PDB file of C-alpha atoms in Angstrom:
ATOM      1  CA  UNK A  22      95.560 124.645  93.718  1.00  0.00           C
ATOM      2  CA  UNK A  23      95.907 121.768  91.905  1.00  0.00           C
ATOM      3  CA  UNK A  24      95.326 118.358  92.887  1.00  0.00           C
ATOM      4  CA  UNK A  25      95.816 115.084  91.436  1.00  0.00           C
ATOM      5  CA  UNK A  26      93.783 112.341  92.233  1.00  0.00           C
ATOM      6  CA  UNK A  27      94.838 108.920  91.379  1.00  0.00           C
ATOM      7  CA  UNK A  28      92.511 106.130  92.664  1.00  0.00           C
ATOM      8  CA  UNK A  29      92.039 102.125  92.678  1.00  0.00           C
ATOM      9  CA  UNK A  30      88.259 101.571  93.450  1.00  0.00           C
ATOM     10  CA  UNK A  31      87.015  97.916  93.944  1.00  0.00           C
ATOM     11  CA  UNK A  32      83.062  98.349  92.787  1.00  0.00           C
ATOM     12  CA  UNK A  33      82.398  99.798  89.772  1.00  0.00           C
ATOM     13  CA  UNK A  34      79.176 101.564  91.423  1.00  0.00           C
ATOM     14  CA  UNK A  35      81.587 102.753  93.910  1.00  0.00           C
ATOM     15  CA  UNK A  36      84.270 103.965  91.007  1.00  0.00           C
ATOM     16  CA  UNK A  37      81.355 105.608  88.937  1.00  0.00           C
ATOM     17  CA  UNK A  38      80.284 107.264  91.965  1.00  0.00           C
ATOM     18  CA  UNK A  39      83.820 108.970  92.783  1.00  0.00           C
ATOM     19  CA  UNK A  40      84.340 109.780  88.971  1.00  0.00           C
ATOM     20  CA  UNK A  41      81.288 111.718  88.795  1.00  0.00           C
ATOM     21  CA  UNK A  42      82.203 113.798  91.818  1.00  0.00           C
ATOM     22  CA  UNK A  43      85.076 114.566  90.759  1.00  0.00           C
ATOM     23  CA  UNK A  44      83.862 115.611  87.748  1.00  0.00           C
ATOM     24  CA  UNK A  45      83.029 118.826  89.862  1.00  0.00           C
ATOM     25  CA  UNK A  46      85.919 119.937  90.457  1.00  0.00           C
ATOM     26  CA  UNK A  47      88.275 118.762  87.605  1.00  0.00           C
ATOM     27  CA  UNK A  48      89.196 117.164  84.371  1.00  0.00           C
ATOM     28  CA  UNK A  49      89.727 112.971  84.176  1.00  0.00           C
ATOM     29  CA  UNK A  50      93.547 112.925  82.556  1.00  0.00           C
ATOM     30  CA  UNK A  51      93.561 108.583  82.190  1.00  0.00           C
ATOM     31  CA  UNK A  52      91.096 106.324  83.713  1.00  0.00           C
ATOM     32  CA  UNK A  53      91.779 106.566  87.300  1.00  0.00           C
ATOM     33  CA  UNK A  54      93.243 109.787  87.640  1.00  0.00           C
ATOM     34  CA  UNK A  55      91.579 113.106  87.934  1.00  0.00           C
ATOM     35  CA  UNK A  56      93.367 117.120  87.925  1.00  0.00           C
ATOM     36  CA  UNK A  57      91.582 119.429  89.818  1.00  0.00           C
ATOM     37  CA  UNK A  58      91.480 122.438  90.236  1.00  0.00           C
ATOM     38  CA  UNK A  59      90.394 123.564  93.563  1.00  0.00           C
ATOM     39  CA  UNK A  60      90.317 126.445  96.589  1.00  0.00           C
ATOM     40  CA  UNK A  61      91.201 125.296 100.200  1.00  0.00           C
ATOM     41  CA  UNK A  62      87.517 124.494 101.221  1.00  0.00           C
ATOM     42  CA  UNK A  63      86.684 123.002  97.875  1.00  0.00           C
ATOM     43  CA  UNK A  64      89.426 120.040  99.253  1.00  0.00           C
ATOM     44  CA  UNK A  65      88.062 119.587 102.293  1.00  0.00           C
ATOM     45  CA  UNK A  66      84.621 119.443 100.475  1.00  0.00           C
ATOM     46  CA  UNK A  67      86.590 116.895  97.712  1.00  0.00           C
ATOM     47  CA  UNK A  68      87.990 114.448 100.453  1.00  0.00           C
ATOM     48  CA  UNK A  69      84.374 114.723 102.518  1.00  0.00           C
ATOM     49  CA  UNK A  70      83.164 113.628  99.172  1.00  0.00           C
ATOM     50  CA  UNK A  71      86.058 110.898  98.905  1.00  0.00           C
ATOM     51  CA  UNK A  72      85.294 109.478 102.430  1.00  0.00           C
ATOM     52  CA  UNK A  73      81.903 109.285 101.943  1.00  0.00           C
ATOM     53  CA  UNK A  74      81.700 107.411  98.900  1.00  0.00           C
ATOM     54  CA  UNK A  75      84.722 104.463  99.201  1.00  0.00           C
ATOM     55  CA  UNK A  76      84.976 101.652 101.308  1.00  0.00           C
ATOM     56  CA  UNK A  77      88.324 102.038 103.184  1.00  0.00           C
ATOM     57  CA  UNK A  78      88.478  98.574 103.490  1.00  0.00           C
ATOM     58  CA  UNK A  79      88.611  97.824  99.584  1.00  0.00           C
ATOM     59  CA  UNK A  80      89.287 101.326  98.042  1.00  0.00           C
ATOM     60  CA  UNK A  81      92.150 103.492  97.885  1.00  0.00           C
ATOM     61  CA  UNK A  82      92.465 107.079  96.818  1.00  0.00           C
ATOM     62  CA  UNK A  83      95.718 109.483  96.517  1.00  0.00           C
ATOM     63  CA  UNK A  84      95.101 112.975  96.698  1.00  0.00           C
ATOM     64  CA  UNK A  85      98.330 115.052  95.562  1.00  0.00           C
ATOM     65  CA  UNK A  86      98.300 118.898  95.756  1.00  0.00           C
ATOM     66  CA  UNK A  87     100.564 120.602  93.502  1.00  0.00           C
ATOM     67  CA  UNK A  88     103.010 123.705  94.701  1.00  0.00           C
ATOM     68  CA  UNK A  89     102.669 126.453  92.379  1.00  0.00           C
ATOM     69  CA  UNK A  90     106.676 126.042  91.359  1.00  0.00           C
ATOM     70  CA  UNK A  91     105.524 122.254  90.853  1.00  0.00           C
ATOM     71  CA  UNK A  92     102.941 123.037  88.263  1.00  0.00           C
ATOM     72  CA  UNK A  93     105.490 125.260  86.405  1.00  0.00           C
ATOM     73  CA  UNK A  94     107.511 122.331  85.961  1.00  0.00           C
ATOM     74  CA  UNK A  95     104.927 120.062  84.590  1.00  0.00           C
ATOM     75  CA  UNK A  96     105.560 118.752  81.190  1.00  0.00           C
ATOM     76  CA  UNK A  97     102.948 116.450  79.110  1.00  0.00           C
ATOM     77  CA  UNK A  98     104.273 114.565  76.188  1.00  0.00           C
ATOM     78  CA  UNK A  99     102.388 113.246  73.203  1.00  0.00           C
ATOM     79  CA  UNK A 100      99.619 114.500  71.767  1.00  0.00           C
ATOM     80  CA  UNK A 101      98.373 117.175  75.036  1.00  0.00           C
ATOM     81  CA  UNK A 102      94.810 118.383  74.782  1.00  0.00           C
ATOM     82  CA  UNK A 103      94.993 122.479  74.981  1.00  0.00           C
ATOM     83  CA  UNK A 104      94.906 123.859  78.559  1.00  0.00           C
ATOM     84  CA  UNK A 105      92.568 126.552  79.880  1.00  0.00           C
ATOM     85  CA  UNK A 106      93.464 129.528  81.547  1.00  0.00           C
ATOM     86  CA  UNK A 107      93.646 127.616  84.799  1.00  0.00           C
ATOM     87  CA  UNK A 108      95.779 125.102  83.327  1.00  0.00           C
ATOM     88  CA  UNK A 109      93.427 122.420  83.339  1.00  0.00           C
ATOM     89  CA  UNK A 110      92.729 120.213  79.951  1.00  0.00           C
ATOM     90  CA  UNK A 111      89.945 121.534  77.766  1.00  0.00           C
ATOM     91  CA  UNK A 112      87.996 119.288  75.348  1.00  0.00           C
ATOM     92  CA  UNK A 113      87.904 115.984  76.828  1.00  0.00           C
ATOM     93  CA  UNK A 114      85.170 113.658  77.281  1.00  0.00           C
TER      94      UNK A 114
END
């Protein structure tokens, strides 16, 4: 499944730790926005990693799973990098 993760993390250290963890499952689209390609089991691990890294009193993380119909209707405007077979951006960072 494709999952979008957006976050606002107060601490530079926690922000870096979260970004590094998310890179294991997907690609950074913007500074605080990731697109992940994960299984249901992986998504449980993503949620666990987020919970371990953030400070729930200072930080916020939004996790949006996209259904296949939603993914099929997604569009990118502007200079879009190439997509791999899973629909993830390639050639970034």
